mmCIF file of C-alpha atoms in Angstrom:
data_model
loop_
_atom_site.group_PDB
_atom_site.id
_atom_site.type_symbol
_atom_site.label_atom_id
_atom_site.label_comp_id
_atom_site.label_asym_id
_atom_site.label_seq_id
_atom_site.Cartn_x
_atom_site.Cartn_y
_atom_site.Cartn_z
ATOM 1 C CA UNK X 309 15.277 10.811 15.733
ATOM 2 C CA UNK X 310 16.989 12.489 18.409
ATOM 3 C CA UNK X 311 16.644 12.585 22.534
ATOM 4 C CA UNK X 312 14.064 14.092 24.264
ATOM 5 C CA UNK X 313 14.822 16.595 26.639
ATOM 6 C CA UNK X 314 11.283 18.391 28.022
ATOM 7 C CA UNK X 315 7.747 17.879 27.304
ATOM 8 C CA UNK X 316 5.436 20.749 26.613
ATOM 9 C CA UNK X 317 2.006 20.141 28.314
ATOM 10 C CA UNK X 318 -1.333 21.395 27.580
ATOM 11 C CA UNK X 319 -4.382 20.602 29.369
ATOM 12 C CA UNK X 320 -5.224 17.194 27.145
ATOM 13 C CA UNK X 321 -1.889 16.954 25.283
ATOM 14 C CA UNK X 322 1.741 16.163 25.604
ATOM 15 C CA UNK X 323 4.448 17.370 23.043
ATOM 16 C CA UNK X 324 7.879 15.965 23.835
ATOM 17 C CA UNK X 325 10.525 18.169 22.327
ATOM 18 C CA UNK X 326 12.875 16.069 20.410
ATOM 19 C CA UNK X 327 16.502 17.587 20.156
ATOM 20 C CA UNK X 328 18.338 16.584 17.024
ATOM 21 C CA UNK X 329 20.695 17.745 13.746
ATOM 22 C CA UNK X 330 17.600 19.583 12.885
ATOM 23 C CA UNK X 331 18.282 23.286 11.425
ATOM 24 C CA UNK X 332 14.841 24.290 11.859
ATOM 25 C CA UNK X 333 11.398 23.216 14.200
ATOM 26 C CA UNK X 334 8.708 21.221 13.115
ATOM 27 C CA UNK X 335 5.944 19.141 14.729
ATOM 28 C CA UNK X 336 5.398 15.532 13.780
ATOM 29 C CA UNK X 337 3.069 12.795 14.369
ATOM 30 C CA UNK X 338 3.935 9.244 15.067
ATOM 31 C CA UNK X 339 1.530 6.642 13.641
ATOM 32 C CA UNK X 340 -0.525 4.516 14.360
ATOM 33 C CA UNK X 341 -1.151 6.230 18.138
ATOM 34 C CA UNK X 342 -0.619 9.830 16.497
ATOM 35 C CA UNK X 343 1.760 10.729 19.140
ATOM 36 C CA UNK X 344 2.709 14.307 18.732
ATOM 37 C CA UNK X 345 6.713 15.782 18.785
ATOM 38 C CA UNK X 346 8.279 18.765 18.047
ATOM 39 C CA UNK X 347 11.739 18.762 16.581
ATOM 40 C CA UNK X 348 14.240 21.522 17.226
ATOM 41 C CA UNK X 349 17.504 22.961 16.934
ATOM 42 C CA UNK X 350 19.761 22.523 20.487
ATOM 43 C CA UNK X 351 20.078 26.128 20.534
ATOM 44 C CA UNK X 352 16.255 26.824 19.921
ATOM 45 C CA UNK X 353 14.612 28.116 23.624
ATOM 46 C CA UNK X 354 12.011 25.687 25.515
ATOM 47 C CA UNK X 355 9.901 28.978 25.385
ATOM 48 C CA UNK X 356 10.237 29.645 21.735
ATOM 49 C CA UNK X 357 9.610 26.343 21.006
ATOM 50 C CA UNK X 358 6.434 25.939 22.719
ATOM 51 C CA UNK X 359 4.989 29.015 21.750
ATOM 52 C CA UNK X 360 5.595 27.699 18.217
ATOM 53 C CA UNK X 361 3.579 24.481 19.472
ATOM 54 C CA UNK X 362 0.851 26.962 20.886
ATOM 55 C CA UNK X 363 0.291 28.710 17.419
ATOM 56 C CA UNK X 364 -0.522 25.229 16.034
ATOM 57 C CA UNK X 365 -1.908 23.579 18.572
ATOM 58 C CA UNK X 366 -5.582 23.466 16.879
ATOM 59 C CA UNK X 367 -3.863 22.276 13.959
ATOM 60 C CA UNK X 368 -2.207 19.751 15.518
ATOM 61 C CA UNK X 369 -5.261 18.502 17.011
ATOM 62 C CA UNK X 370 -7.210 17.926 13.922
ATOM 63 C CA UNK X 371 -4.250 16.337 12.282
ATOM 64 C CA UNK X 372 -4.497 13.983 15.684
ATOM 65 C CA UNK X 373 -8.132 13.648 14.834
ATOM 66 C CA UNK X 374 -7.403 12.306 11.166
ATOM 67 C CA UNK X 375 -4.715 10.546 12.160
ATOM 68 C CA UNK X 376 -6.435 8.177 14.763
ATOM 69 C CA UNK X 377 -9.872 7.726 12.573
ATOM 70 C CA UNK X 378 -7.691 6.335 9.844
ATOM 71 C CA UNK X 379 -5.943 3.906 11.992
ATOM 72 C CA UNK X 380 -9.058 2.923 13.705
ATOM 73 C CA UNK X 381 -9.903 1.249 10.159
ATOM 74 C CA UNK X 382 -6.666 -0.491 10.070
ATOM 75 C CA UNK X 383 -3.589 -1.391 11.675
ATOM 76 C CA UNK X 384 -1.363 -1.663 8.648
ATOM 77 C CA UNK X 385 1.428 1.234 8.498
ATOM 78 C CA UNK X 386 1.517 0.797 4.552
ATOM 79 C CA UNK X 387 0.932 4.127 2.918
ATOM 80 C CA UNK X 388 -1.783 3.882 0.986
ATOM 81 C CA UNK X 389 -2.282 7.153 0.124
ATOM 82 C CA UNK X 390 -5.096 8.457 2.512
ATOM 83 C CA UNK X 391 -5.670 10.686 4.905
ATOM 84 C CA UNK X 392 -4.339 10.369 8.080
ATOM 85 C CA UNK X 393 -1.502 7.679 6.111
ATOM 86 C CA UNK X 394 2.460 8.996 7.136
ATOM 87 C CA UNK X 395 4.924 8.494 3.884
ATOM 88 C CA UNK X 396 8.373 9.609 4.026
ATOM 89 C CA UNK X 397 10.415 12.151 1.623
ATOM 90 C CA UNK X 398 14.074 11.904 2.116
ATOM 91 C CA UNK X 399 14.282 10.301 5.519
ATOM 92 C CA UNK X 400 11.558 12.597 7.263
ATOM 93 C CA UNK X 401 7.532 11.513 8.006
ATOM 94 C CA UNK X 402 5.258 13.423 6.691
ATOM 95 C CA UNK X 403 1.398 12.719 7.304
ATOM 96 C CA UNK X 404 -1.023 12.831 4.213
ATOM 97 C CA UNK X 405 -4.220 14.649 3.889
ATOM 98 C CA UNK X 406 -6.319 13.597 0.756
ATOM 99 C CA UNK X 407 -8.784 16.031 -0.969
ATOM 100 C CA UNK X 408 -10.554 16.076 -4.023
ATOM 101 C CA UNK X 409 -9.309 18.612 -6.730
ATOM 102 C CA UNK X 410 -12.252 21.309 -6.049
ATOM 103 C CA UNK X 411 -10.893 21.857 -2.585
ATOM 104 C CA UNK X 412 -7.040 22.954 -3.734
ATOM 105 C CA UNK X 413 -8.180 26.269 -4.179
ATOM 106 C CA UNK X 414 -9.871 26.893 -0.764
ATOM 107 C CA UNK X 415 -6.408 25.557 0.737
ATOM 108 C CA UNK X 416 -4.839 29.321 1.851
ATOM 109 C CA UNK X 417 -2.280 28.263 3.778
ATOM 110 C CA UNK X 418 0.884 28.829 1.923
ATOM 111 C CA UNK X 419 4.024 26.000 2.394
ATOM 112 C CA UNK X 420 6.836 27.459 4.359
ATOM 113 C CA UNK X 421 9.313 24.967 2.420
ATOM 114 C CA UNK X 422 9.545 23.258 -1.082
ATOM 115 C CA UNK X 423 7.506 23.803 -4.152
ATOM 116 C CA UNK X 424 3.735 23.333 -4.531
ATOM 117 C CA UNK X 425 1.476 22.423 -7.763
ATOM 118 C CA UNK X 426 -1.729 21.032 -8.545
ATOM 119 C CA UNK X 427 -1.702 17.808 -6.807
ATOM 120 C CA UNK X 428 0.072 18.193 -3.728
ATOM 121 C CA UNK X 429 1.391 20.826 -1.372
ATOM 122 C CA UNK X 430 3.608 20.870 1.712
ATOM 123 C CA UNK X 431 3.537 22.226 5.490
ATOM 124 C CA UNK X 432 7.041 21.764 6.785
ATOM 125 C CA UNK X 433 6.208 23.495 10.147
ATOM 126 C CA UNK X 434 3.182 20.802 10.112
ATOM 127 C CA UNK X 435 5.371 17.817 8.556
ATOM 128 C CA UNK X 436 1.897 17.899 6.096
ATOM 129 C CA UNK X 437 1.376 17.453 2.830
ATOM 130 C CA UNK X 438 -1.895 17.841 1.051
ATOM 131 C CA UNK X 439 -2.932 15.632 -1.995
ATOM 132 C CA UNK X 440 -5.097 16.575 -4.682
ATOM 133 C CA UNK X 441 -6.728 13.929 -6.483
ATOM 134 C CA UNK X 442 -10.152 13.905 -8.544
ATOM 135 C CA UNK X 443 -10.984 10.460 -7.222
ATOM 136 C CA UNK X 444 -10.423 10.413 -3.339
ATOM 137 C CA UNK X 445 -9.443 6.825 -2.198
ATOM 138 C CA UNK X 446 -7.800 6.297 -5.321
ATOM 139 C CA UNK X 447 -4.267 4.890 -4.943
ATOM 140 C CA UNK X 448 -2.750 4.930 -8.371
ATOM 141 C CA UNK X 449 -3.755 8.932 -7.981
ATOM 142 C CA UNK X 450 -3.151 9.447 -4.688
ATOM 143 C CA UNK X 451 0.638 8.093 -5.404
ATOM 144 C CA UNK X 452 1.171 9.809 -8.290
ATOM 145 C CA UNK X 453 -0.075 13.146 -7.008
ATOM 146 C CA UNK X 454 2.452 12.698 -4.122
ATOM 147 C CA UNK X 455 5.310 11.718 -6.266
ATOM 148 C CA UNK X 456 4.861 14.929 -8.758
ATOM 149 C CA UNK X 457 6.134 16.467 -6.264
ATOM 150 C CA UNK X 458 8.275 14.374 -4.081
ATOM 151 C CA UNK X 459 10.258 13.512 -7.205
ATOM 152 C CA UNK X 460 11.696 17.621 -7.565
ATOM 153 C CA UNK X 461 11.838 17.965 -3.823
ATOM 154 C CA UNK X 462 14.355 14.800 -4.123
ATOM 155 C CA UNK X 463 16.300 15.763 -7.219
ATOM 156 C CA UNK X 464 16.656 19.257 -6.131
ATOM 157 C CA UNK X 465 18.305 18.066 -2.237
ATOM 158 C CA UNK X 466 20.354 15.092 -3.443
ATOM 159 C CA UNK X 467 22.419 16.158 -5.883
ATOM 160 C CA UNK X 468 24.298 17.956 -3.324
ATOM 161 C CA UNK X 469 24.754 15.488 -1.245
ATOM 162 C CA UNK X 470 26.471 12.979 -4.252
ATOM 163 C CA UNK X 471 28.552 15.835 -5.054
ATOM 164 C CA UNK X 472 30.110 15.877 -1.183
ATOM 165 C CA UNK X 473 30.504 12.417 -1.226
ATOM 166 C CA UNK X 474 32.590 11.984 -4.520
ATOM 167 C CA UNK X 475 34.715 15.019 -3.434
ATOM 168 C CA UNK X 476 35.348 12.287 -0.015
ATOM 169 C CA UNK X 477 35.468 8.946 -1.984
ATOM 170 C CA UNK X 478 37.138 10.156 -5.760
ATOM 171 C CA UNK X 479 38.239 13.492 -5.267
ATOM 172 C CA UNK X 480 39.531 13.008 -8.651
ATOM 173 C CA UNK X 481 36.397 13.029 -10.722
ATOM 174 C CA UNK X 482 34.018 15.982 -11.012
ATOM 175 C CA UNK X 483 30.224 15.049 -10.016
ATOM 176 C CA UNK X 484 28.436 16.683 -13.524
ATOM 177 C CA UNK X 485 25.330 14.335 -14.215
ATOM 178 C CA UNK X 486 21.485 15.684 -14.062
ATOM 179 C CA UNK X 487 19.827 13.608 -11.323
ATOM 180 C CA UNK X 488 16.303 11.636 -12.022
ATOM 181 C CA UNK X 489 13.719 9.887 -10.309
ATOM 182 C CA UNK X 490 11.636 7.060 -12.270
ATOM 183 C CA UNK X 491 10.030 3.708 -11.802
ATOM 184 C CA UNK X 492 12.774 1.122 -11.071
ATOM 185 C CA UNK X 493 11.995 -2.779 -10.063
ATOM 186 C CA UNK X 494 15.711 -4.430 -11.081
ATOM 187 C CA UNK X 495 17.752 -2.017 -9.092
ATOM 188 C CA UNK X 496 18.466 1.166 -6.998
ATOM 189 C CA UNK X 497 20.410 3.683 -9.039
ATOM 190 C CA UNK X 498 21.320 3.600 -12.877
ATOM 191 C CA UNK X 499 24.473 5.511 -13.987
ATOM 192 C CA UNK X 500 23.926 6.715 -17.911
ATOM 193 C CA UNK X 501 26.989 8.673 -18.994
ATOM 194 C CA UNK X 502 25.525 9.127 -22.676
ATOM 195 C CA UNK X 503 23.161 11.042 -21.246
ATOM 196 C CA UNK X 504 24.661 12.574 -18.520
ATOM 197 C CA UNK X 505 21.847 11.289 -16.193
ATOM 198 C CA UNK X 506 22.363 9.075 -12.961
ATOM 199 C CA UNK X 507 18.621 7.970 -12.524
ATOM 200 C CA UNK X 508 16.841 6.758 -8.836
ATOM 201 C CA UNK X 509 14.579 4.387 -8.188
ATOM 202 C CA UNK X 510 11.016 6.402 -7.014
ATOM 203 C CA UNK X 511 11.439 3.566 -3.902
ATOM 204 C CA UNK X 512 14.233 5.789 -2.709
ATOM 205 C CA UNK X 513 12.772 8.809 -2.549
ATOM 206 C CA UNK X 514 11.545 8.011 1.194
ATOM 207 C CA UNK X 515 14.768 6.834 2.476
ATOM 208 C CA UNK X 516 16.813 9.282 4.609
ATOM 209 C CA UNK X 517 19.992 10.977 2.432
ATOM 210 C CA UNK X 518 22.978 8.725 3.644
ATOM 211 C CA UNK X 519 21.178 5.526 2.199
ATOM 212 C CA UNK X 520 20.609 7.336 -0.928
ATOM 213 C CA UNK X 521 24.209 8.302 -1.137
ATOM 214 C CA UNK X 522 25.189 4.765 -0.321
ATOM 215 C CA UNK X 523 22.948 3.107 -3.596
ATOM 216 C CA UNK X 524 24.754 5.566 -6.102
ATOM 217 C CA UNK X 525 28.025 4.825 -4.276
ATOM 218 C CA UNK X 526 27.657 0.909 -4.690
ATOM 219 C CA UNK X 527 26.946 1.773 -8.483
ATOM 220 C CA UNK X 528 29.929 4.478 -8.660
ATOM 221 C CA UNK X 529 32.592 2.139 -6.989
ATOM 222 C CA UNK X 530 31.818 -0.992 -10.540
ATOM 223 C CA UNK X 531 32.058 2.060 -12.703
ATOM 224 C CA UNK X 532 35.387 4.062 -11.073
ATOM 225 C CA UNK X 533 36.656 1.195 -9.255
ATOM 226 C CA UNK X 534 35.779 -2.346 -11.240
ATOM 227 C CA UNK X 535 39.004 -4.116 -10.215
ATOM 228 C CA UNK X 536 38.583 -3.151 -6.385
ATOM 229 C CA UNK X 537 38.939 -6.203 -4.191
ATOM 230 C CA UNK X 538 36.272 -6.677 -2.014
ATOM 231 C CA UNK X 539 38.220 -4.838 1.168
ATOM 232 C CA UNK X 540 39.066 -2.049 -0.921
ATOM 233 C CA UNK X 541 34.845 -1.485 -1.887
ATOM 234 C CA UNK X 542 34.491 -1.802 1.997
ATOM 235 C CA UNK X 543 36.740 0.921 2.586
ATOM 236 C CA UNK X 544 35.466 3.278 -0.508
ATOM 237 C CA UNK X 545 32.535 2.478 1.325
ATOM 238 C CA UNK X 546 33.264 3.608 4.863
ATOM 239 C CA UNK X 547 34.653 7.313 3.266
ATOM 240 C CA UNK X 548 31.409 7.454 1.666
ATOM 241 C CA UNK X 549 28.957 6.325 3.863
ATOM 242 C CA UNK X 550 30.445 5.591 7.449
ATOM 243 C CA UNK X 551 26.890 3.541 8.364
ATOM 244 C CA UNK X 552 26.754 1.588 5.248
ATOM 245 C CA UNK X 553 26.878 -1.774 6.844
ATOM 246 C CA UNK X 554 23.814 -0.846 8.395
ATOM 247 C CA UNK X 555 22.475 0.970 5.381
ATOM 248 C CA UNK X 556 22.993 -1.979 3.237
ATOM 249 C CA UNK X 557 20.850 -4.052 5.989
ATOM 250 C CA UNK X 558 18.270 -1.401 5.800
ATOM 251 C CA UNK X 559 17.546 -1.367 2.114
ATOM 252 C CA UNK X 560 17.730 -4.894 2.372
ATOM 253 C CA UNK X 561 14.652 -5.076 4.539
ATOM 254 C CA UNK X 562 11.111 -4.832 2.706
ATOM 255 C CA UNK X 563 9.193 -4.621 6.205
ATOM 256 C CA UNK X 564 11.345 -0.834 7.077
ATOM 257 C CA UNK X 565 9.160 2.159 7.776
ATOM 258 C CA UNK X 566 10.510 3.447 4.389
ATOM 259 C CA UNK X 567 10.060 0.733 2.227
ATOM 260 C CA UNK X 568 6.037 0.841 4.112
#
């Protein structure tokens, strides 16, 4: 996540400032306590930041509020779509506030990053994202209100990302396919070259962007490579995704915060 380097203190909170590859500042919560942290850029002032903290600081405190009622119920960190839960989209937490449909137009706040549509909308400064569902407590809803619109925030950031790491890996071979997101139980990634689609499993969608590049690598090394010995994958591998041992392990694991 990054290293701490100062805490910003207010009279009954605590907000370390967590210094990482981060191009812009956010505040985050960490379940089940609902620890607060601010992430920022290395260049960002302590100043700035905590001002930034200070202009959400009521915010923040009613996001604490939800946060700790819900785990008070339960000491699971499975994401069962309610509020006060924490999913992931593309590596980064995010905690969930549930509401039925009625309330989505009373929500004024606009999103400062990403789209937003009926059923959900985002608060990057806030790491928030708001479901709308017409049966609160729902699962089946409150999932697929979430992934209508994690599944364009993925496909619209990763493509990018599989394009860099062909250039690295087989500079030879222009990256072209439309990227997807569906239901997938058998596998990670699905390469279809008659229709010019490379389709993702939804269960990627919270994992950060190097482990996503690593599944469609694994998949683009049997179609580019077939007759690579097993050194040779390791090394297509390592231009790819440098951490892919520990990648692999990760995706491997069904009890990672991710796969929760």
């Amino acid at each position: 996540m990054g290293s701490e380097q100062a805490v910003i203190e207010f009279p009954d909170l605590k907000v370390p400032i967590v210094r990482g590859p981060s191009r812009e500042t956010y505040l985050a919560l960490q379940p089940p306590e609902a620890i607060p942290y601010v992430v920022a850029p290395a260049d960002v002032p302590v100043e700035d930041v905590a001002r930034f903290v200070h202009e959400r600081l009521d915010t923040l405190k009613e996001l604490r509020a939800d946060m700790l009622k819900h785990f008070s119920k339960t000491n699971s960190l499975k994401c069962h779509f309610r509020t006060g839960d924490v999913t992931h989209l593309i590596g980064r937490p995010f905690m969930l506030r549930v509401n039925p449909l009625s309330t989505s137009a009373r929500r004024t706040r606009k999103p400062t990053r990403g789209l937003a549509n009926l059923n959900a909308r985002l608060y990057n400064d806030l790491s928030l994202i708001d479901l709308f569902v017409s049966q609160v407590g729902n699962y089946e809803q409150g999932k697929a209100a979430y992934l209508s619109y994690a599944q364009t925030v993925f496909t619209q950031n990763i493509k990018s990302l599989l394009e860099q790491c062909m250039q690295r890996v087989f500079p030879e071979i222009v990256f072209s396919p439309t990227v997807k997101a569906r239901p997938m139980r058998d596998c990670w990634v699905k390469i279809d070259d008659t229709h010019g689609v490379v389709w993702f499993s939804e269960n990627l969608i919270p994992y950060p962007p190097h482990a996503v590049v690593y599944a469609y690598l694994v998949e683009a090394i049997k179609k580019f490579a077939p007759d690579a010995s097993e050194e040779k994958q390791h090394e297509l591998l390592m231009k790819g995704v440098p951490d892919w041992e520990h990648i692999r392990a990760l995706l491997a694991d069904p009890n990672n915060k991710y796969a929760l």
